[in-house]
XYZ file of C-alpha atoms in Angstrom:
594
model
C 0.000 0.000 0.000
C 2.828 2.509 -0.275
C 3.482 4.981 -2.911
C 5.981 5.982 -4.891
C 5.572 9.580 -6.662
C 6.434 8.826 -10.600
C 8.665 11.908 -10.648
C 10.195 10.496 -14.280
C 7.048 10.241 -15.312
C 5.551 13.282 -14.767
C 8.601 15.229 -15.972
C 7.928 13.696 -19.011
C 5.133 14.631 -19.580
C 5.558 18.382 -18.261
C 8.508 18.709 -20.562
C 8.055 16.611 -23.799
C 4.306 16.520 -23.976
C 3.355 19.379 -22.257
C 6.042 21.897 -23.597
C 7.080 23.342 -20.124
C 9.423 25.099 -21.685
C 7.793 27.245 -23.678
C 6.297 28.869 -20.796
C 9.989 29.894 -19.668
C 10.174 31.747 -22.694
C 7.888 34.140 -21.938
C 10.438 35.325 -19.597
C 7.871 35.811 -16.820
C 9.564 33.024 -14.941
C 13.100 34.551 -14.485
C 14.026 31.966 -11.892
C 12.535 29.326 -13.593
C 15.027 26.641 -14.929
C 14.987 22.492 -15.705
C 17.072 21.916 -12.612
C 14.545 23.747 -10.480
C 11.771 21.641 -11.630
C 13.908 18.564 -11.366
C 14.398 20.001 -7.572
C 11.192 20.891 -6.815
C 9.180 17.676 -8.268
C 11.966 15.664 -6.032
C 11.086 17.288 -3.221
C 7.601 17.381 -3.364
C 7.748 13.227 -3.953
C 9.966 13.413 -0.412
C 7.126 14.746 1.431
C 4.277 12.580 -0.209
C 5.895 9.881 -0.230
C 7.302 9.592 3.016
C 5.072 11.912 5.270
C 1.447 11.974 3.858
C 1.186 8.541 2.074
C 1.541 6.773 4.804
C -1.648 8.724 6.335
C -4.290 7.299 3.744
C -5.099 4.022 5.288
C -5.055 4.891 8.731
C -6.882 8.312 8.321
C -9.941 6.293 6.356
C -10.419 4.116 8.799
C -10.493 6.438 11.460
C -12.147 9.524 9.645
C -12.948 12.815 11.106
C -15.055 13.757 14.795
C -17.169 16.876 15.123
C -18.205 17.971 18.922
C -19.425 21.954 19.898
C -18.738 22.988 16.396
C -14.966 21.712 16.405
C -13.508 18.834 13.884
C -10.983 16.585 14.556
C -9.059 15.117 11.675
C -7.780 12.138 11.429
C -4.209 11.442 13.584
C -1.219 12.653 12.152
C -3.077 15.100 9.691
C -2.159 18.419 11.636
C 1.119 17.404 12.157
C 1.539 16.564 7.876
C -0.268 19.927 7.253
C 2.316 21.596 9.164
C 4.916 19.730 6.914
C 3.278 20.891 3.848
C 3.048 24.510 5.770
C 6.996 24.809 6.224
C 7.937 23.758 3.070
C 5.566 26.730 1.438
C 4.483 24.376 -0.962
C 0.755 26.274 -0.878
C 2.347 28.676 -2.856
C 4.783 27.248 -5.205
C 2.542 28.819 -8.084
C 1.848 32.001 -6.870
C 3.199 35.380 -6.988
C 6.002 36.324 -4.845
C 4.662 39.399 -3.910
C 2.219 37.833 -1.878
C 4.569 35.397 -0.580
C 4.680 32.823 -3.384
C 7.436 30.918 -5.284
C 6.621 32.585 -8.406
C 6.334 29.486 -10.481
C 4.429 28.068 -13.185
C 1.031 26.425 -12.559
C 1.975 23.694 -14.088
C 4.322 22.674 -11.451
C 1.644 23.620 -9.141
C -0.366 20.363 -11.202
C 2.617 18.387 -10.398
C 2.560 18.760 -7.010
C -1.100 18.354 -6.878
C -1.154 15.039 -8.543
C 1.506 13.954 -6.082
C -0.986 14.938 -2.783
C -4.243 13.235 -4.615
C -2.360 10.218 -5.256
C -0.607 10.251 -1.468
C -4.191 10.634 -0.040
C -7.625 12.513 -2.068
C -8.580 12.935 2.219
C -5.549 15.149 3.100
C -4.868 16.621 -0.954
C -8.594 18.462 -0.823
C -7.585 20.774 1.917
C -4.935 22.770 -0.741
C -6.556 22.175 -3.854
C -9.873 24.089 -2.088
C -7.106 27.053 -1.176
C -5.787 26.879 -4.480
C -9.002 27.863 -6.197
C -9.872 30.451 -3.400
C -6.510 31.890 -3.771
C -6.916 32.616 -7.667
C -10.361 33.883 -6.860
C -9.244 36.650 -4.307
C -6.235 37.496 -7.038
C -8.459 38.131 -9.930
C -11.748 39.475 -7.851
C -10.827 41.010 -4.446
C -10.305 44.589 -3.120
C -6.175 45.779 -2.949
C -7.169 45.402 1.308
C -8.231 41.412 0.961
C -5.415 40.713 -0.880
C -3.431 42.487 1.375
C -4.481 40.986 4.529
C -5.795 37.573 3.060
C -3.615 36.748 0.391
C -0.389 35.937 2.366
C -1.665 33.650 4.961
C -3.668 31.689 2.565
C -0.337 31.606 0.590
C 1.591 30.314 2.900
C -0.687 27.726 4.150
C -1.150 29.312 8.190
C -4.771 29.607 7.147
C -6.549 27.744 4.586
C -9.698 28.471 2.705
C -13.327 27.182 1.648
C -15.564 27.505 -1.186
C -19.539 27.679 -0.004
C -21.820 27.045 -2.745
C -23.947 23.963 -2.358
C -26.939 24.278 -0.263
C -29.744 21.406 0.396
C -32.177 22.672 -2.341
C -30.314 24.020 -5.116
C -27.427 20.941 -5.844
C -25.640 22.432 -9.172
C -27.930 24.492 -9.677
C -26.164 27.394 -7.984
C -29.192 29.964 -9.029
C -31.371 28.313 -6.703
C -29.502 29.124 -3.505
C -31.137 31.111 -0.747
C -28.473 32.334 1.783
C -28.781 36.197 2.437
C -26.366 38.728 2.968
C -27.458 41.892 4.341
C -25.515 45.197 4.348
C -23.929 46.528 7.863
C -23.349 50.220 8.326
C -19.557 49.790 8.225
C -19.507 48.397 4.971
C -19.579 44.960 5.916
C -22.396 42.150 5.477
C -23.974 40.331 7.659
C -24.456 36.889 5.871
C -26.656 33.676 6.890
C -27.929 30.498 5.568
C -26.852 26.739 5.546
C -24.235 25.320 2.925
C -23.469 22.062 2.733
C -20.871 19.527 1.455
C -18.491 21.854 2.398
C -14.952 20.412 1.794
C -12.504 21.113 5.188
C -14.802 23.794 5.844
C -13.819 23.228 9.734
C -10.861 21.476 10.944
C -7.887 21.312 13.218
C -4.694 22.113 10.927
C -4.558 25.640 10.336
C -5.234 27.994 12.478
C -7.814 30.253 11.036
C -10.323 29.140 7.627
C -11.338 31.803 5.153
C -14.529 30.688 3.689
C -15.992 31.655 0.057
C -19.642 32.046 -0.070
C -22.179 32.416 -2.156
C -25.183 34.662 -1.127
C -27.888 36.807 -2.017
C -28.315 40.385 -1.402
C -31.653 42.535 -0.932
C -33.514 43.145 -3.784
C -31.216 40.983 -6.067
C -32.534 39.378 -9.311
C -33.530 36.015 -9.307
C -31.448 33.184 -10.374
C -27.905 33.573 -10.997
C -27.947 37.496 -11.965
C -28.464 37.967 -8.051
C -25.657 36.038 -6.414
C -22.991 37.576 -4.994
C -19.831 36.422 -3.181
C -18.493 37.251 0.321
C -15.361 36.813 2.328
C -16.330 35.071 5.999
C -13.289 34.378 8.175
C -13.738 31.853 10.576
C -12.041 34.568 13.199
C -12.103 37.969 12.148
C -8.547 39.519 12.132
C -7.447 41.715 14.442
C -5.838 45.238 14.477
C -2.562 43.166 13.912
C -3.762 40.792 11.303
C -4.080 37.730 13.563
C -6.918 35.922 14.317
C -9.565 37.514 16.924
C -13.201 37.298 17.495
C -15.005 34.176 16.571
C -17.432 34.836 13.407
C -20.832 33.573 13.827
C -20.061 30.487 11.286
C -19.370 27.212 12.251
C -20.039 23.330 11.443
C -23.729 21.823 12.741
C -22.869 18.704 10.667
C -20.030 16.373 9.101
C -20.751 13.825 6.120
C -20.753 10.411 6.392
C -19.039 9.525 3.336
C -18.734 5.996 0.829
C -14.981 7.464 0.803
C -12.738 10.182 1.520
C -13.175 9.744 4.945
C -10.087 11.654 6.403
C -11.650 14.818 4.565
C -13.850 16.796 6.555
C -16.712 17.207 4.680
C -19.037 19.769 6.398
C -22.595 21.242 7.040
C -22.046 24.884 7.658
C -24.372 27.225 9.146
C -23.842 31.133 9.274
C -25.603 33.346 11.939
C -25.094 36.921 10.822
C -21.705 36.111 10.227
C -19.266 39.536 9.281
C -18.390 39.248 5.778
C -16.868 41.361 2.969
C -18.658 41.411 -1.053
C -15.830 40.067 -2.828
C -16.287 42.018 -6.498
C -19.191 43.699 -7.408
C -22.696 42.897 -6.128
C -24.496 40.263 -7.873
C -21.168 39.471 -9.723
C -20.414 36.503 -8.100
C -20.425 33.780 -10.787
C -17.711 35.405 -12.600
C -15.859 34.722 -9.194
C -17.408 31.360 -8.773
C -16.314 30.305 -11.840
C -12.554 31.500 -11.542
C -12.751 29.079 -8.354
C -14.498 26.645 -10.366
C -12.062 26.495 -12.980
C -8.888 26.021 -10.900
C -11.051 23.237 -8.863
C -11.732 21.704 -12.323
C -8.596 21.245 -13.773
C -6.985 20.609 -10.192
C -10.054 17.563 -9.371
C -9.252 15.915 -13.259
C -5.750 15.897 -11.578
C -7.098 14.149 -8.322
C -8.201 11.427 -11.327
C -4.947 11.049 -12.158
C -3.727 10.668 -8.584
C -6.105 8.493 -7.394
C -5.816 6.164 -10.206
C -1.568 6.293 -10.015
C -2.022 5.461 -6.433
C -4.384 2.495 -7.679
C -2.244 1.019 -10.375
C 1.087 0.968 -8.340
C -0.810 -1.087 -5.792
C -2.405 -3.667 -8.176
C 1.185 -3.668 -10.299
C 3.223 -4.538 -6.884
C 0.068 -6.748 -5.872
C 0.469 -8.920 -9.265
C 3.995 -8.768 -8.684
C 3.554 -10.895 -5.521
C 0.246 -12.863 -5.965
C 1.280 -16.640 -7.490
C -2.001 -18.205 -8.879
C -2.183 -20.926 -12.125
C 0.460 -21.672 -14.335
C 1.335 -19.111 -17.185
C 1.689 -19.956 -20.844
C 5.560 -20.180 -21.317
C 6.340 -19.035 -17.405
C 9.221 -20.619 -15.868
C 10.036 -22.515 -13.003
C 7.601 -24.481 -10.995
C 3.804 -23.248 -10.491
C 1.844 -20.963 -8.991
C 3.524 -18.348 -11.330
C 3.154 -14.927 -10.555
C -0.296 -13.071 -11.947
C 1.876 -10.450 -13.422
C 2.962 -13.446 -15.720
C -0.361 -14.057 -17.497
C -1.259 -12.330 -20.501
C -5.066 -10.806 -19.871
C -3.626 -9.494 -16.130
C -0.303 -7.764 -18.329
C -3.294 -6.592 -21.196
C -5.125 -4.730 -17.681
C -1.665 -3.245 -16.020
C -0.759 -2.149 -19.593
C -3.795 -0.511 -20.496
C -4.393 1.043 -16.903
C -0.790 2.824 -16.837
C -1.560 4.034 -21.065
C -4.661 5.647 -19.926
C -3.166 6.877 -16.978
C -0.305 8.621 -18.925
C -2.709 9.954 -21.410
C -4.980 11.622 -18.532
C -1.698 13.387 -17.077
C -1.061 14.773 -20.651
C -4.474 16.105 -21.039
C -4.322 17.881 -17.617
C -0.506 18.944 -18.259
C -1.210 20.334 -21.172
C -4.007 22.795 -19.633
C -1.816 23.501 -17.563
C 0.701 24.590 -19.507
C -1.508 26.852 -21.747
C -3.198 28.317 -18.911
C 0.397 30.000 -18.269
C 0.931 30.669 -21.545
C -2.307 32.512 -21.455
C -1.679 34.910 -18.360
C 2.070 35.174 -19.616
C 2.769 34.810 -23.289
C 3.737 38.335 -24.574
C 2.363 37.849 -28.080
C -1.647 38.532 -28.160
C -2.440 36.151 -30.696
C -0.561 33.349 -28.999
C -2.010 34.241 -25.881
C -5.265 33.909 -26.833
C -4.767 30.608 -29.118
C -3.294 28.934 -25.497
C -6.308 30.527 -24.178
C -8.761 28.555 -26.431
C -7.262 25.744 -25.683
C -6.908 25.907 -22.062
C -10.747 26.471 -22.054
C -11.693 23.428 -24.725
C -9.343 21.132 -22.423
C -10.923 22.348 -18.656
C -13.791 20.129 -19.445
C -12.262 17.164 -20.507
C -9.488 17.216 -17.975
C -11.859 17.351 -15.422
C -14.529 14.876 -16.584
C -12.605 12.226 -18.632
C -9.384 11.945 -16.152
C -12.095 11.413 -13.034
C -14.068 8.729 -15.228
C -10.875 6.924 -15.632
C -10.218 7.364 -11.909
C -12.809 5.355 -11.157
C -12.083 2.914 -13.898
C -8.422 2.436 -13.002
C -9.437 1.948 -9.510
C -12.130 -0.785 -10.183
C -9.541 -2.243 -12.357
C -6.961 -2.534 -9.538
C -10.321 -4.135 -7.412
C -9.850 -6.696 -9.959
C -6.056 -7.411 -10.445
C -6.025 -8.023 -6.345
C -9.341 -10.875 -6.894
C -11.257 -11.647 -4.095
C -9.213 -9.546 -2.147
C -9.703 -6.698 -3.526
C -13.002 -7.041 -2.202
C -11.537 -6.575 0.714
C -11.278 -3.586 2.821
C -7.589 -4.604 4.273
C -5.840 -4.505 1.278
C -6.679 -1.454 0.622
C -7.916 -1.600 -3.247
C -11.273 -0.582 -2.397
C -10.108 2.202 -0.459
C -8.926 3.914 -3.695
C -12.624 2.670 -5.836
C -14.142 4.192 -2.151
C -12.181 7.699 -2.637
C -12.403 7.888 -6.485
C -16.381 7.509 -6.941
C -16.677 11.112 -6.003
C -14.698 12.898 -8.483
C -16.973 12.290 -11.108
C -19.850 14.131 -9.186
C -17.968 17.283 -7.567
C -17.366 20.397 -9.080
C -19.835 20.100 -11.648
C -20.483 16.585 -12.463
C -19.216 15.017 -15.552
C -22.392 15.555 -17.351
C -22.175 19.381 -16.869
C -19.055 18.915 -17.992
C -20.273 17.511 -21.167
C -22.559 20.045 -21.525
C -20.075 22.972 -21.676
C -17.854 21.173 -24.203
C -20.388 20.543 -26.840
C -22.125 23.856 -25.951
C -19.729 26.796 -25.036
C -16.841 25.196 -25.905
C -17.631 24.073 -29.314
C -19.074 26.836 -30.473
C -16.190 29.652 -29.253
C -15.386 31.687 -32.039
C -17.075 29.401 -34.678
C -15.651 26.209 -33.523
C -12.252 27.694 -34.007
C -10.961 25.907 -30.670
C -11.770 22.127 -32.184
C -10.280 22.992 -35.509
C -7.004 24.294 -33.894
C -6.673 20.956 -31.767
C -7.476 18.701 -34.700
C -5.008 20.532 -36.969
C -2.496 19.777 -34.315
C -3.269 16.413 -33.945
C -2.788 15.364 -38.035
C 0.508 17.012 -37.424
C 1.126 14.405 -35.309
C 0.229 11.912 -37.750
C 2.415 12.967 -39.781
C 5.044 12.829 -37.976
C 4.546 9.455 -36.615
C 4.112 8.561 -40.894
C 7.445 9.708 -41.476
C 9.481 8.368 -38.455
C 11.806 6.038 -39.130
C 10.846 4.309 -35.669
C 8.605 0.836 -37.465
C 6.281 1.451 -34.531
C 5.159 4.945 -35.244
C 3.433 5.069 -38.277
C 1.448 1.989 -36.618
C 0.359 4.787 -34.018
C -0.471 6.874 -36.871
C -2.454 4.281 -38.946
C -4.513 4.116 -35.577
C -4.628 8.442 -34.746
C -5.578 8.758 -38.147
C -9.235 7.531 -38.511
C -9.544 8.433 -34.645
C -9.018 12.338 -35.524
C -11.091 11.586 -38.773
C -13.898 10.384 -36.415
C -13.116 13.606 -34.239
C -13.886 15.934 -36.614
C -16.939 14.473 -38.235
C -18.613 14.411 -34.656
C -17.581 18.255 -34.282
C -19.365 18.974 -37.883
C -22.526 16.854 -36.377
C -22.766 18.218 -33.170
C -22.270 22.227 -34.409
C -24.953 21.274 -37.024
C -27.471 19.566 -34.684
C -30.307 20.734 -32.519
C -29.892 21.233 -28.960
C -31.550 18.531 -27.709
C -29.840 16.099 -30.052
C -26.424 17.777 -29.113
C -27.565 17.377 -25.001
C -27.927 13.968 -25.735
C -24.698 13.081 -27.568
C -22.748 15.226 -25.360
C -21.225 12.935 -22.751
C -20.041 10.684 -25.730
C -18.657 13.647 -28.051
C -16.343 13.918 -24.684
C -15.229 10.658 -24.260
C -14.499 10.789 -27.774
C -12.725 14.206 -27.160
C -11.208 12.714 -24.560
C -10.189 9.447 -26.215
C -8.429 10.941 -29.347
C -7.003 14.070 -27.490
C -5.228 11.434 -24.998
C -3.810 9.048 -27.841
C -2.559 12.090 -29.909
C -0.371 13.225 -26.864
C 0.914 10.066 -26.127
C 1.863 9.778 -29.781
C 3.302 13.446 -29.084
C 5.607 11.999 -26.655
C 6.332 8.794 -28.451
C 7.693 11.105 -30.843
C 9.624 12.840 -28.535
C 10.860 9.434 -27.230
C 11.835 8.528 -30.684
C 14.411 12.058 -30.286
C 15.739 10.771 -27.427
C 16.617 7.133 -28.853
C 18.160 8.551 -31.659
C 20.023 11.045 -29.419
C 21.091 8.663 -27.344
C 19.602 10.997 -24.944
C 18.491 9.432 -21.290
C 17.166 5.807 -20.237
C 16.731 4.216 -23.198
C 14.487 1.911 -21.525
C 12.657 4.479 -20.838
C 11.985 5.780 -24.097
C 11.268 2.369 -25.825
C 8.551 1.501 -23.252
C 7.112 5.474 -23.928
C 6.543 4.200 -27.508
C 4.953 1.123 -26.082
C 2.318 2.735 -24.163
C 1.180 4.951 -26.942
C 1.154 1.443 -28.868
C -1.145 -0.261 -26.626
C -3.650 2.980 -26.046
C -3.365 3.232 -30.094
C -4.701 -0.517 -30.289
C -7.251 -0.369 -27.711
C -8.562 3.084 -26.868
C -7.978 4.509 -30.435
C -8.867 1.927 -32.328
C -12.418 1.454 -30.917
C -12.556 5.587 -30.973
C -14.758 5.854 -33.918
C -17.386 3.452 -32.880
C -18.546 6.036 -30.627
C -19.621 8.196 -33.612
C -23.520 6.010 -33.513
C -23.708 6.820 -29.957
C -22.700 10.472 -30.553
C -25.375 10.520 -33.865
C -28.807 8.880 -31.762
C -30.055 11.945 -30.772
C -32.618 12.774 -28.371
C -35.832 11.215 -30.311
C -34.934 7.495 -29.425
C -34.412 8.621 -25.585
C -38.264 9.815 -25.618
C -40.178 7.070 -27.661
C -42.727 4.962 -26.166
C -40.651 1.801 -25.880
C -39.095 3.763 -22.986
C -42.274 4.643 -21.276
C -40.505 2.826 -18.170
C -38.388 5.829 -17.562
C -41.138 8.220 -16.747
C -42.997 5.417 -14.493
C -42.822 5.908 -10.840
């Protein structure tokens, strides 16, 4: 049950997939090197590996404890948070004039991966700063970022985002919490929120929450929402925590996983507050939170599922069960030895590789779109930060959960289990898919916003760069290459015609497609970047540059996603091409029965 970061892995993929370096081009890294992120991904993998990792099992079975308003987290989480405190790894990608490291947010991915896959539980508490952090950069007053800003950054106090309440679910224009106006400029806000993520907890020492709330008079729906600062303790003259706000915790979830993460019910009395923005202007906020927790919760898929496959590859290592076809010595052999459980590990690291490309690859153009000097370039990264939000978030937490039912099943019956800890990781996973807009929201924003920015000009620019990539897999003179391409080909052929059907189709038949048109999205988009790097592994071989090893099994993976994944790709064009009219025909009267 122990983990291992993949730090070659993920440099891979940050530098030959990804393109990390083209962010330190844009010069707005000046510190920014190779042997830094060599340092920094090193060190990160120090403290997962050795001081939160080791947390996971224990803190799920002992979960969190709420009494008088107060949470207890699971043993040895204050004391890891503290870890994670000193080594100001809060804000490795934030500016370092609010006490930051000043690096790329790509790293910042890195490191995130690295907590989800150590444990989701303890990971959640600085992804949910993260977002609130880029919220109170691009949205609050010169005096919140001030006072805020650095102890958020630096981890002392961590922060909260309240949207959620019993009655509205994701539909965050149906929320009723109230904020009314004090005379010294502040609000007094109160309502119930709930599924709060660490929104009380015993490892930092004061909690800034986020929340969502109507003022007087506001319109209805989500023209009238508004968001507010509410400190747990409001600061005193000297910055430090004071007076207790009236907010606190009246309930904590009883989860099917994540059960080190405190996941709250919180109520607020006329708690002191401060409008973040302008009045009723909150979604714009929201949704810079929302888009940080996106991309950073598609990571968590890739985490979770990392943390899964190392345990079912070291499980199938160990477990001896049947004689394999051509295995040696004297049976049991080894599972690891038998071809459908090497088909499963091979397939579950490919798709695992191909989500952390799809999520490093935001990344990376989400700098380039803050940063790159050149408008035009800016905005092209900016496109295609936006197109990939959606599918880094939705396909890389579907495979979560597939990756971790898959290790359920390399480990047998005992999977089944809870002591082996495989269903731990299908436990923690499930949720992924649901949070932060679920995956079918997600769907719905790719084949509605997304596809239609600027005339579909976002699709066209990806699919142009992925029959680049067939090309240059045609012309390599690596025999396994143009294989990739002869499968990347008809998959980005498939792409495309689903992009003309779905721009050309009602909305109703688009609705119903959608989650399909992402997986197919998702599908090709994750081949064509492995095929990126196989190409850059290809360089390397011929280079003589690095583990060779290395770079031969790179081309492998891409071989077995081409011949699995890719290769079935286009078959999801009749799924994407039903419609709605078959979903609401009489032979399915059963759906509307009670």
């Amino acid at each position: 049950m122990s983990y291992h970061a993949p730090v070659r892995d993920i440099r891979f993929s940050l530098e030959e997939i990804a393109a990390l370096d083209s962010v330190r081009a844009t010069g707005a890294f000046p510190e920014f090197s190779g042997d830094l992120t060599g340092a920094i991904l090193e060190e990160a993998a120090k403290l997962c590996n050795d001081v939160i990792a080791p947390l996971n099992w224990p803190s799920d079975q002992q979960g969190c404890t709420l009494k008088d308003g107060e949470v207890k987290t699971p043993d040895g989480f204050p004391e890891a948070y503290a870890k994670f405190v000193e080594g100001g790894w809060q804000g490795l990608q934030f500016g370092t004039e609010h006490g930051g490291m000043g690096l790329p947010r790509a790293l910042g991915c890195a490191l995130m991966e690295m907590l989800q896959s150590a444990s989701m539980s303890f990971g959640l508490g600085p992804m949910l700063s993260f977002g609130a952090i880029e919220a109170l950069i691009a949205h609050g007053s010169d005096e919140q970022r001030t006072l805020y800003l650095p102890k958020i950054i630096s981890g002392e106090w961590s922060a909260t985002m309240n949207l959620t309440e019993p009655q509205a679910g994701s539909d965050v224009g149906a929320l009723r919490t109230k904020a009314e106006p004090n005379a010294d400029g502040s609000w007094a806000v109160s309502g119930q929120k709930i599924y709060i993520t660490w929104g009380e907890h015993d490892c930092a020492e004061n909690i800034i929450h986020l929340v969502l709330a109507r003022t007087p008079d506001s319109p209805a729906g989500t023209k009238g929402i508004s968001l507010f600062l509410v400190p747990k303790f409001l600061p005193d003259e000297n910055g430090n925590p004071g007076k207790r706000n009236g907010v606190k915790a009246i309930g904590l979830e009883h989860k099917m996983g994540i059960h080190g993460s405190p996941t709250c019910t919180m109520e607020y009395a006329n708690a002191t507050g401060w409008l973040i923005g302008e009045e009723n202007r909150g979604m714009a906020a929201m949704f810079t939170m929302m888009n940080s927790a996106r991309l950073n919760v598609g990571v968590q898929g890739v985490g979770i599922a990392e943390r899964a496959y190392q345990q079912a590859f070291e499980f199938a290592k160990e477990r001896r069960q049947g004689r394999a076809p051509g295995g040696e010595g004297p049976a049991p052999h080894a599972i690891i030895d038998h071809p459908d459980v090497r088909r499963t590990l091979g397939l579950m690291k490919a798709k695992i590789e191909a989500a952390r490309a799809i999520c490093f690859h935001a990344a990376v153009e989400g700098d380039l779109a803050e940063h790159h000097g050149d408008e035009k370039e800016a905005a092209w990264s900016r496109r295609r930060e936006e197109l990939l939000i959606p599918v880094a978030k939705a396909w890389s937490t579907d495979l979560g959960v597939e990756i971790a039912s898959l290790g359920v099943q390399i480990h047998g019956g005992m999977g089944f289990i809870e002591e082996t800890g495989a269903a731990q990781h299908y436990r923690d996973a499930r949720i992924a898919p649901i949070y932060e807009g679920t995956n079918g929201i997600q769907a719905i924003d790719l084949s509605g916003r997304k596809l239609s920015m600027e005339g579909g000009l976002a699709f066209a620019e990806l699919i142009e760069d992925i029959r680049q990539t067939v090309e240059d897999c045609e012309t390599s003179s690596n025999p396994a290459l143009p294989e990739l391409a002869a499968r990347l080909k008809p998959a980005a052929d498939a792409l495309e015609e689903a992009t003309g059907w779905m721009i050309s189709a009602g909305m109703e038949d688009r609705l119903a497609g959608s989650t399909a048109f992402l997986k197919l999205t998702g599908d090709v988009t994750g081949g064509w970047l492995l095929c990126v790097g196989a190409v850059a592994a290809q360089r390397r071989l011929k280079e003589a540059e690095g583990d060779a090893a290395f770079s031969e099994n790179r081309i492998a993976l891409a071989g077995i996603y081409a011949e699995t994944v890719l290769a079935a790709a286009p078959g999801l064009l009749g799924e994407i091409r039903m419609g709605a009219a078959p979903l609401f025909e009489p032979g399915l009267a059963m759906l509307e029965s009670a």
